[in-house]
PDB file of C-alpha atoms in Angstrom:
ATOM      1  CA  ASN A   1      55.484 -12.349 130.062  1.00 90.00           C
ATOM      2  CA  GLY A   2      53.024 -14.545 132.011  1.00 91.00           C
ATOM      3  CA  PHE A   3      50.673 -15.085 129.055  1.00 94.00           C
ATOM      4  CA  ILE A   4      47.878 -17.625 129.589  1.00 94.00           C
ATOM      5  CA  SER A   5      44.721 -18.337 127.632  1.00 94.00           C
ATOM      6  CA  GLN A   6      42.056 -21.018 127.485  1.00 93.00           C
ATOM      7  CA  ASP A   7      41.053 -20.168 123.918  1.00 94.00           C
ATOM      8  CA  GLU A   8      41.781 -22.796 121.301  1.00 93.00           C
ATOM      9  CA  ASP A   9      43.077 -20.091 118.934  1.00 94.00           C
ATOM     10  CA  ALA A  10      44.677 -17.438 121.108  1.00 93.00           C
ATOM     11  CA  ILE A  11      45.625 -13.879 120.120  1.00 93.00           C
ATOM     12  CA  VAL A  12      49.222 -13.009 121.005  1.00 91.00           C
ATOM     13  CA  SER A  13      51.313  -9.846 120.775  1.00 87.00           C
ATOM     14  CA  ASP A  14      54.720 -10.896 122.157  1.00 87.00           C
ATOM     15  CA  LEU A  15      57.546 -12.818 120.575  1.00 86.00           C
ATOM     16  CA  GLY A  16      58.612 -16.181 121.949  1.00 89.00           C
ATOM     17  CA  MET A  17      57.577 -19.785 122.419  1.00 92.00           C
ATOM     18  CA  TYR A  18      53.979 -20.542 123.306  1.00 94.00           C
ATOM     19  CA  THR A  19      52.982 -23.949 124.724  1.00 95.00           C
ATOM     20  CA  LEU A  20      49.558 -25.445 124.140  1.00 96.00           C
ATOM     21  CA  THR A  21      48.483 -28.086 126.660  1.00 95.00           C
ATOM     22  CA  ALA A  22      45.449 -30.237 125.865  1.00 95.00           C
ATOM     23  CA  THR A  23      43.809 -32.383 128.559  1.00 94.00           C
ATOM     24  CA  SER A  24      41.214 -35.057 127.767  1.00 93.00           C
ATOM     25  CA  LEU A  25      38.305 -36.078 129.964  1.00 92.00           C
ATOM     26  CA  ASN A  26      40.258 -39.126 131.148  1.00 92.00           C
ATOM     27  CA  GLY A  27      43.105 -36.933 132.368  1.00 91.00           C
ATOM     28  CA  CYS A  28      45.503 -37.640 129.554  1.00 95.00           C
ATOM     29  CA  VAL A  29      47.663 -34.661 128.673  1.00 94.00           C
ATOM     30  CA  ASN A  30      49.640 -33.710 125.591  1.00 96.00           C
ATOM     31  CA  SER A  31      51.372 -30.497 124.563  1.00 95.00           C
ATOM     32  CA  ALA A  32      52.897 -28.754 121.550  1.00 96.00           C
ATOM     33  CA  ASN A  33      54.954 -25.624 121.081  1.00 94.00           C
ATOM     34  CA  ALA A  34      54.406 -22.727 118.701  1.00 93.00           C
ATOM     35  CA  PHE A  35      57.014 -20.063 117.996  1.00 90.00           C
ATOM     36  CA  VAL A  36      56.071 -16.466 117.314  1.00 85.00           C
ATOM     37  CA  THR A  37      58.781 -14.540 115.481  1.00 77.00           C
ATOM     38  CA  LEU A  38      59.049 -10.965 114.260  1.00 71.00           C
ATOM     39  CA  GLY A  39      58.308 -10.551 110.565  1.00 70.00           C
ATOM     40  CA  ASN A  40      58.909  -6.886 109.835  1.00 68.00           C
ATOM     41  CA  ASP A  41      60.973  -7.019 106.660  1.00 71.00           C
ATOM     42  CA  VAL A  42      60.575  -3.738 104.783  1.00 77.00           C
ATOM     43  CA  PRO A  43      61.421  -3.782 101.062  1.00 77.00           C
ATOM     44  CA  GLU A  44      64.156  -1.571  99.690  1.00 85.00           C
ATOM     45  CA  ILE A  45      63.086   0.333  96.572  1.00 90.00           C
ATOM     46  CA  THR A  46      65.272   1.631  93.742  1.00 92.00           C
ATOM     47  CA  LEU A  47      63.477   3.697  91.098  1.00 94.00           C
ATOM     48  CA  VAL A  48      64.563   5.043  87.719  1.00 93.00           C
ATOM     49  CA  GLY A  49      62.615   7.965  86.256  1.00 92.00           C
ATOM     50  CA  ALA A  50      62.164   8.973  82.636  1.00 95.00           C
ATOM     51  CA  THR A  51      61.978  11.883  80.209  1.00 96.00           C
ATOM     52  CA  LEU A  52      59.114  12.341  77.763  1.00 97.00           C
ATOM     53  CA  THR A  53      60.212  13.760  74.384  1.00 97.00           C
ATOM     54  CA  CYS A  54      58.665  14.365  70.974  1.00 96.00           C
ATOM     55  CA  THR A  55      60.087  11.085  69.659  1.00 95.00           C
ATOM     56  CA  GLU A  56      59.307   9.168  72.876  1.00 95.00           C
ATOM     57  CA  PRO A  57      56.035  10.563  74.281  1.00 96.00           C
ATOM     58  CA  SER A  58      55.696   7.550  76.585  1.00 96.00           C
ATOM     59  CA  ALA A  59      58.225   5.889  78.874  1.00 96.00           C
ATOM     60  CA  THR A  60      58.529   2.906  81.222  1.00 96.00           C
ATOM     61  CA  LEU A  61      59.293   3.501  84.882  1.00 96.00           C
ATOM     62  CA  GLN A  62      61.779   1.008  86.295  1.00 94.00           C
ATOM     63  CA  ALA A  63      61.530  -0.330  89.842  1.00 93.00           C
ATOM     64  CA  THR A  64      63.837  -2.750  91.663  1.00 90.00           C
ATOM     65  CA  LEU A  65      62.660  -4.323  94.930  1.00 87.00           C
ATOM     66  CA  ASP A  66      64.908  -6.096  97.416  1.00 82.00           C
ATOM     67  CA  PRO A  67      63.930  -8.727  98.298  1.00 77.00           C
ATOM     68  CA  VAL A  68      61.579  -9.643  95.470  1.00 73.00           C
ATOM     69  CA  GLY A  69      58.023 -10.809  95.906  1.00 73.00           C
ATOM     70  CA  PHE A  70      56.358  -7.666  97.230  1.00 83.00           C
ATOM     71  CA  SER A  71      53.084  -6.358  95.857  1.00 89.00           C
ATOM     72  CA  VAL A  72      53.346  -2.885  94.330  1.00 93.00           C
ATOM     73  CA  SER A  73      50.998   0.009  93.745  1.00 95.00           C
ATOM     74  CA  TRP A  74      51.774   3.135  91.715  1.00 97.00           C
ATOM     75  CA  THR A  75      50.020   6.507  91.874  1.00 97.00           C
ATOM     76  CA  GLY A  76      50.751   9.568  89.765  1.00 97.00           C
ATOM     77  CA  PRO A  77      49.452  12.636  87.929  1.00 97.00           C
ATOM     78  CA  ASN A  78      45.863  12.889  86.654  1.00 96.00           C
ATOM     79  CA  GLY A  79      44.677   9.959  88.777  1.00 96.00           C
ATOM     80  CA  PHE A  80      47.264   7.508  87.420  1.00 97.00           C
ATOM     81  CA  THR A  81      47.314   4.111  89.158  1.00 97.00           C
ATOM     82  CA  SER A  82      49.035   0.836  88.297  1.00 97.00           C
ATOM     83  CA  THR A  83      49.947  -2.441  89.950  1.00 95.00           C
ATOM     84  CA  ASP A  84      52.665  -3.195  87.390  1.00 95.00           C
ATOM     85  CA  GLU A  85      56.188  -3.107  88.730  1.00 92.00           C
ATOM     86  CA  ASP A  86      57.400  -1.241  85.619  1.00 95.00           C
ATOM     87  CA  PRO A  87      54.404   0.730  84.294  1.00 96.00           C
ATOM     88  CA  LEU A  88      54.139   2.729  81.079  1.00 96.00           C
ATOM     89  CA  VAL A  89      53.497   6.451  81.650  1.00 97.00           C
ATOM     90  CA  THR A  90      52.592   9.332  79.340  1.00 96.00           C
ATOM     91  CA  GLU A  91      52.294  12.293  81.733  1.00 97.00           C
ATOM     92  CA  PRO A  92      55.060  14.288  83.446  1.00 97.00           C
ATOM     93  CA  GLY A  93      55.074  14.673  87.218  1.00 97.00           C
ATOM     94  CA  ILE A  94      55.801  12.831  90.453  1.00 97.00           C
ATOM     95  CA  TYR A  95      55.019   9.100  90.604  1.00 98.00           C
ATOM     96  CA  THR A  96      54.894   7.221  93.922  1.00 97.00           C
ATOM     97  CA  LEU A  97      55.513   3.488  94.321  1.00 96.00           C
ATOM     98  CA  THR A  98      54.260   1.742  97.466  1.00 95.00           C
ATOM     99  CA  ALA A  99      55.552  -1.785  98.090  1.00 91.00           C
ATOM    100  CA  THR A 100      53.811  -4.095 100.567  1.00 88.00           C
ATOM    101  CA  SER A 101      55.345  -7.282 101.965  1.00 81.00           C
ATOM    102  CA  VAL A 102      53.409 -10.426 102.903  1.00 76.00           C
ATOM    103  CA  ASN A 103      53.653  -9.406 106.560  1.00 77.00           C
ATOM    104  CA  GLY A 104      51.916  -6.095 105.831  1.00 79.00           C
ATOM    105  CA  CYS A 105      54.986  -3.862 106.085  1.00 82.00           C
ATOM    106  CA  THR A 106      55.061  -1.071 103.519  1.00 86.00           C
ATOM    107  CA  THR A 107      57.517   1.445 102.147  1.00 90.00           C
ATOM    108  CA  SER A 108      57.217   4.137  99.492  1.00 93.00           C
ATOM    109  CA  ASP A 109      59.464   6.134  97.190  1.00 95.00           C
ATOM    110  CA  ASN A 110      58.998   8.799  94.519  1.00 96.00           C
ATOM    111  CA  VAL A 111      60.380   9.299  91.039  1.00 96.00           C
ATOM    112  CA  ASP A 112      60.093  12.251  88.670  1.00 97.00           C
ATOM    113  CA  VAL A 113      59.033  12.050  85.020  1.00 97.00           C
ATOM    114  CA  ILE A 114      60.319  15.077  83.098  1.00 97.00           C
ATOM    115  CA  LEU A 115      58.763  16.651  80.017  1.00 97.00           C
ATOM    116  CA  ASP A 116      61.228  17.749  77.315  1.00 96.00           C
ATOM    117  CA  GLN A 117      59.154  18.701  74.287  1.00 95.00           C
ATOM    118  CA  ASP A 118      60.405  22.215  73.614  1.00 95.00           C
ATOM    119  CA  VAL A 119      60.117  22.938  69.894  1.00 96.00           C
ATOM    120  CA  PRO A 120      63.035  24.818  68.295  1.00 97.00           C
ATOM    121  CA  ASN A 121      62.304  28.032  66.450  1.00 97.00           C
ATOM    122  CA  ALA A 122      62.941  28.309  62.707  1.00 97.00           C
ATOM    123  CA  SER A 123      63.025  31.029  60.075  1.00 97.00           C
ATOM    124  CA  ALA A 124      63.801  30.849  56.372  1.00 98.00           C
ATOM    125  CA  THR A 125      64.482  33.558  53.796  1.00 97.00           C
ATOM    126  CA  GLY A 126      64.600  33.166  50.012  1.00 97.00           C
ATOM    127  CA  GLY A 127      65.171  35.672  47.237  1.00 96.00           C
ATOM    128  CA  THR A 128      64.966  36.196  43.485  1.00 96.00           C
ATOM    129  CA  LEU A 129      66.954  34.519  40.733  1.00 95.00           C
ATOM    130  CA  THR A 130      68.198  37.013  38.128  1.00 94.00           C
ATOM    131  CA  CYS A 131      70.684  37.118  35.294  1.00 90.00           C
ATOM    132  CA  LEU A 132      73.164  38.474  37.825  1.00 91.00           C
ATOM    133  CA  THR A 133      72.919  35.230  39.836  1.00 90.00           C
ATOM    134  CA  PRO A 134      73.546  32.499  37.238  1.00 85.00           C
ATOM    135  CA  ASN A 135      74.812  30.100  39.907  1.00 91.00           C
ATOM    136  CA  GLY A 136      71.742  30.530  42.140  1.00 95.00           C
ATOM    137  CA  ILE A 137      71.067  32.382  45.354  1.00 96.00           C
ATOM    138  CA  GLN A 138      71.792  31.458  48.935  1.00 97.00           C
ATOM    139  CA  LEU A 139      68.853  30.552  51.127  1.00 97.00           C
ATOM    140  CA  ASP A 140      69.029  31.816  54.707  1.00 98.00           C
ATOM    141  CA  GLY A 141      68.058  29.379  57.480  1.00 97.00           C
ATOM    142  CA  GLU A 142      68.145  30.458  61.109  1.00 97.00           C
ATOM    143  CA  SER A 143      67.334  29.172  64.590  1.00 97.00           C
ATOM    144  CA  SER A 144      68.260  30.531  67.999  1.00 96.00           C
ATOM    145  CA  THR A 145      67.950  27.053  69.532  1.00 95.00           C
ATOM    146  CA  PRO A 146      71.465  25.682  70.070  1.00 95.00           C
ATOM    147  CA  GLY A 147      72.596  22.346  68.645  1.00 95.00           C
ATOM    148  CA  VAL A 148      69.823  21.931  66.073  1.00 97.00           C
ATOM    149  CA  ASN A 149      69.976  20.232  62.675  1.00 97.00           C
ATOM    150  CA  PHE A 150      68.884  21.847  59.402  1.00 98.00           C
ATOM    151  CA  SER A 151      67.171  20.052  56.524  1.00 98.00           C
ATOM    152  CA  TRP A 152      65.874  21.648  53.308  1.00 98.00           C
ATOM    153  CA  THR A 153      63.530  20.342  50.615  1.00 98.00           C
ATOM    154  CA  GLY A 154      62.419  22.122  47.474  1.00 97.00           C
ATOM    155  CA  PRO A 155      61.610  22.019  43.756  1.00 97.00           C
ATOM    156  CA  ASN A 156      62.833  19.190  41.530  1.00 96.00           C
ATOM    157  CA  ASN A 157      63.562  16.939  44.586  1.00 96.00           C
ATOM    158  CA  PHE A 158      65.947  19.477  46.075  1.00 97.00           C
ATOM    159  CA  THR A 159      67.411  18.424  49.429  1.00 97.00           C
ATOM    160  CA  SER A 160      70.183  19.834  51.592  1.00 97.00           C
ATOM    161  CA  GLY A 161      71.478  19.512  55.129  1.00 97.00           C
ATOM    162  CA  ASP A 162      73.247  22.877  55.007  1.00 97.00           C
ATOM    163  CA  GLU A 163      72.001  25.765  57.071  1.00 97.00           C
ATOM    164  CA  ASP A 164      72.251  28.166  54.101  1.00 97.00           C
ATOM    165  CA  PRO A 165      72.199  26.149  50.850  1.00 98.00           C
ATOM    166  CA  ILE A 166      72.231  27.425  47.263  1.00 97.00           C
ATOM    167  CA  ALA A 167      68.936  27.400  45.339  1.00 97.00           C
ATOM    168  CA  THR A 168      69.011  27.394  41.536  1.00 96.00           C
ATOM    169  CA  LEU A 169      65.301  26.934  40.778  1.00 96.00           C
ATOM    170  CA  PRO A 170      62.311  29.104  41.598  1.00 96.00           C
ATOM    171  CA  GLY A 171      59.659  27.766  43.978  1.00 97.00           C
ATOM    172  CA  THR A 172      58.978  27.140  47.643  1.00 98.00           C
ATOM    173  CA  TYR A 173      61.745  25.740  49.821  1.00 98.00           C
ATOM    174  CA  ILE A 174      60.877  24.188  53.180  1.00 98.00           C
ATOM    175  CA  LEU A 175      63.318  24.310  56.077  1.00 98.00           C
ATOM    176  CA  THR A 176      62.974  21.784  58.912  1.00 98.00           C
ATOM    177  CA  VAL A 177      64.857  22.564  62.117  1.00 98.00           C
ATOM    178  CA  SER A 178      65.100  19.581  64.467  1.00 97.00           C
ATOM    179  CA  ASN A 179      66.464  19.207  67.980  1.00 96.00           C
ATOM    180  CA  PRO A 180      68.421  15.932  68.202  1.00 95.00           C
ATOM    181  CA  THR A 181      68.083  15.905  71.994  1.00 93.00           C
ATOM    182  CA  ASN A 182      64.306  15.550  72.154  1.00 95.00           C
ATOM    183  CA  GLY A 183      63.332  14.964  68.512  1.00 95.00           C
ATOM    184  CA  CYS A 184      61.132  18.073  68.337  1.00 97.00           C
ATOM    185  CA  SER A 185      61.099  20.018  65.060  1.00 97.00           C
ATOM    186  CA  GLU A 186      59.726  23.146  63.416  1.00 97.00           C
ATOM    187  CA  THR A 187      59.390  24.190  59.780  1.00 98.00           C
ATOM    188  CA  ALA A 188      59.585  27.449  57.858  1.00 98.00           C
ATOM    189  CA  ASP A 189      59.061  28.320  54.183  1.00 97.00           C
ATOM    190  CA  ALA A 190      61.252  30.387  51.873  1.00 97.00           C
ATOM    191  CA  SER A 191      60.072  31.596  48.472  1.00 97.00           C
ATOM    192  CA  VAL A 192      62.465  31.904  45.549  1.00 97.00           C
ATOM    193  CA  GLY A 193      61.253  33.970  42.601  1.00 96.00           C
ATOM    194  CA  GLU A 194      62.707  34.377  39.130  1.00 93.00           C
ATOM    195  CA  ASP A 195      63.333  37.502  37.085  1.00 89.00           C
ATOM    196  CA  VAL A 196      65.410  36.597  34.025  1.00 80.00           C
ATOM    197  CA  GLU A 197      63.481  38.320  31.252  1.00 78.00           C
ATOM    198  CA  VAL A 198      65.697  39.904  28.578  1.00 69.00           C
ATOM    199  CA  ARG A 199      64.494  43.421  27.781  1.00 66.00           C
ATOM    200  CA  VAL A 200      65.380  45.225  24.551  1.00 68.00           C
ATOM    201  CA  TRP A 201      64.892  48.948  23.996  1.00 66.00           C
ATOM    202  CA  ASP A 202      63.868  49.986  20.509  1.00 63.00           C
ATOM    203  CA  SER A 203      65.080  53.556  20.258  1.00 64.00           C
ATOM    204  CA  ASN A 204      63.240  54.085  16.985  1.00 67.00           C
ATOM    205  CA  SER A 205      59.827  53.258  18.412  1.00 64.00           C
ATOM    206  CA  ASN A 206      60.595  54.031  22.053  1.00 62.00           C
ATOM    207  CA  VAL A 207      59.209  50.604  22.975  1.00 61.00           C
ATOM    208  CA  ARG A 208      60.788  48.133  25.381  1.00 59.00           C
ATOM    209  CA  TYR A 209      60.442  44.471  24.434  1.00 57.00           C
TER     210      TYR A 209
END
């Protein structure tokens, strides 16, 4: 495009072959060629998000860059920043990765980190052991959260994975309802009393023993 310059280090903006000609005071001439090519490679980004749960309150974002060798910069919620390609995060929200190539070209992509820490609800009901219940009473465990697991503990090392187990000893029974999807759990207490006193009526004295 008719480019000419007398600067030793010229600024150029077009692609192509540039020829430098150097002439000495004695008239000797020599030349060399320099090629200017287009370096506009933009990285391709593939991101994998994450879900924060009660059992995994932190997660690692996964980024794949093609080709490799680009510098990266992450931004996210609450002022989060990182230059790690696969950073560890603890907050839900939108995270943005910006990749920069050696030629200054940049590209960005977003990934979502989801929060799943919903705690299941739990309720537990006990009762009273009497002479009419020699085999124990049935505890009542309930939760409206679907797909949960039930776990009971109680007196004398009592344990059970049943939703409504049988209790044969008085005391406090603790129900733990856990969500296997996110690891969140809730507890509830059930009290079991005991009324097994034998009462005798003395008709002569009108006294109950």
